[in-house]
Amino acid sequence: MSDFSLEQLLGGISPETFLAEYWQKKPLLVRQALPGFGDWLDRASLSELALRDDAESRLVRFIRGQCLLDHGPFEVDDLAGLPKKNWSLLVSGVNHFLPEGDALLHAFDFIPLARLDDLMVSFAPTGGGVGPHFDSYDVFLIQGQGRRRWEISAQDDLEIMDGAPLRILKHFHPEQSWELEPGDMLYLPPQYAHNGVALNDCMTWSVGFRVPTAEDMVGNFLNYLQDNLKPAGLYSDPDLKRPRHPAEIPTTMLDQVATMLKAIHWDKKLVEDFLGGYLSEPKAHIFFDPPERPLKAAAFAKIVAKQGLRLDPRSQLLFRGHTFYMNGERLDASPEALATLQSLADHRQLPPTVLVEPLLPILLEWYSAGYLLPGMAR
Ligand code: SIN
Ligand code: CO
């Protein structure tokens, strides 16, 4: 995990300087950010991931100038016999299936884990790509096998082509262009127009970030309020007067409902609890695999004392203060458990540790749910 050199990853710039000068502001090209990078996956192993129903995959083809988009899971035959040129297979959430991918994603932990989304990997033969576009999120594009030409533009014209199944820019005016070799990396801020074209069999690894829309956050918060607020009282009207128009909604009714609604309030503590659950909630297609024959407490403690433990790559563990959010579930940690749980959340693993109360039952429960595994990442 810690094999990545942050200094090299950012081309000798400190994370602080990167955040101050580049993050959400301007592109950065780093030659040899990850020297020797690129052989964790090849076309065949990426294609295998694209057959899984717990992976999100897409196939983009350009045929006679027309863009075609198909969503996975694919059948073996869908991916065999593809043309020699001009297509791309993209698989999201590769960090969930590939421990090295999980480690690569978390090498970017100079940005809060609450902002990290996932690692997407694409394969494209010569000419393949997804067309000129922009993304709503920041992205680090890391070149794996092969070479790709990236063209980028700070253009304000972000008009999208009508009728295409992908969001492709109507007018793209490249301002800068580079050929990326294995291990090179390009950072792009949100809304930055870009186009990556494979120059030969090429794999690109994209570290992407979460950018919830205000609409999504507010909608989810309102659902949370609905589940958590338990307003008391019943509508009542002991002083009811006979109406002139029986069909007219009475003013007294309107006033009473307005008063009821005004009583809805929330504080930062409630927002905090909502956010912890919302940010750590697994995506809809994610399921955990509890161990078939779970170890009992003593055996679990023994193996953790010898080998440590690690989060399942699908797990999201966040915290604020002494409250932890593991895959959408909340846990209030006692002071004795706090430092160890913080360390587990920050590093996604624990070195060999002697587990005693109150940690043992917490970690045993998470292990039994499939949220964590004995043994550290290799
Ligand atoms: C790709 O890997 O081809 C797509 C990356 C991107 O442009 O967002
Ligand atoms: Co993009």
Tab-separated table of N, CA and C and ligand atoms in Angstrom, residues 90 120 130-137 139 141 150 188 192-196 206, ligand 2:
chain	number	residue	atom	x	y	z
A	90	LEU	N	-14.842	-0.145	-20.855
A	90	LEU	CA	-14.543	0.568	-19.601
A	90	LEU	C	-15.205	-0.152	-18.430
A	120	MET	N	-11.513	3.492	-12.377
A	120	MET	CA	-12.078	2.927	-13.604
A	120	MET	C	-10.912	2.550	-14.524
A	130	VAL	N	-13.527	7.528	-25.914
A	130	VAL	CA	-14.961	7.787	-25.705
A	130	VAL	C	-15.375	9.121	-26.328
A	131	GLY	N	-14.491	9.692	-27.159
A	131	GLY	CA	-14.815	10.951	-27.830
A	131	GLY	C	-14.532	12.140	-26.923
A	132	PRO	N	-14.459	13.358	-27.531
A	132	PRO	CA	-14.201	14.554	-26.725
A	132	PRO	C	-15.362	14.827	-25.769
A	133	HIS	N	-15.050	15.068	-24.517
A	133	HIS	CA	-16.110	15.266	-23.518
A	133	HIS	C	-15.542	16.012	-22.329
A	134	PHE	N	-16.387	16.258	-21.344
A	134	PHE	CA	-15.893	16.763	-20.065
A	134	PHE	C	-16.576	15.965	-18.979
A	135	ASP	N	-15.946	15.898	-17.815
A	135	ASP	CA	-16.538	15.181	-16.687
A	135	ASP	C	-16.886	16.195	-15.608
A	136	SER	N	-17.819	15.819	-14.758
A	136	SER	CA	-18.211	16.769	-13.697
A	136	SER	C	-17.294	16.632	-12.489
A	137	TYR	N	-16.394	15.647	-12.547
A	137	TYR	CA	-15.514	15.398	-11.397
A	137	TYR	C	-14.042	15.563	-11.786
A	139	VAL	N	-10.274	14.211	-12.139
A	139	VAL	CA	-9.814	12.874	-12.513
A	139	VAL	C	-8.297	12.848	-12.688
A	141	LEU	N	-5.780	10.627	-14.713
A	141	LEU	CA	-5.750	9.632	-15.791
A	141	LEU	C	-4.344	9.040	-15.848
A	150	TRP	N	-3.608	12.464	-25.423
A	150	TRP	CA	-4.636	13.258	-24.761
A	150	TRP	C	-4.601	14.660	-25.313
A	188	LEU	N	-6.924	16.290	-14.397
A	188	LEU	CA	-7.819	17.291	-14.973
A	188	LEU	C	-8.860	17.727	-13.953
A	192	TYR	N	-13.288	20.166	-17.548
A	192	TYR	CA	-12.186	20.450	-18.475
A	192	TYR	C	-12.337	19.529	-19.690
A	193	ALA	N	-12.460	20.116	-20.862
A	193	ALA	CA	-12.695	19.294	-22.063
A	193	ALA	C	-11.469	18.445	-22.377
A	194	HIS	N	-11.710	17.170	-22.730
A	194	HIS	CA	-10.581	16.291	-23.036
A	194	HIS	C	-10.986	15.185	-23.995
A	195	ASN	N	-9.970	14.654	-24.669
A	195	ASN	CA	-10.196	13.561	-25.614
A	195	ASN	C	-8.956	12.671	-25.603
A	196	GLY	N	-9.158	11.407	-25.269
A	196	GLY	CA	-8.033	10.470	-25.221
A	196	GLY	C	-8.178	9.450	-26.330
A	206	SER	N	-8.355	5.441	-14.381
A	206	SER	CA	-8.848	6.763	-13.953
A	206	SER	C	-9.243	6.743	-12.486
B	2	CO	CO	-13.240	11.897	-19.104
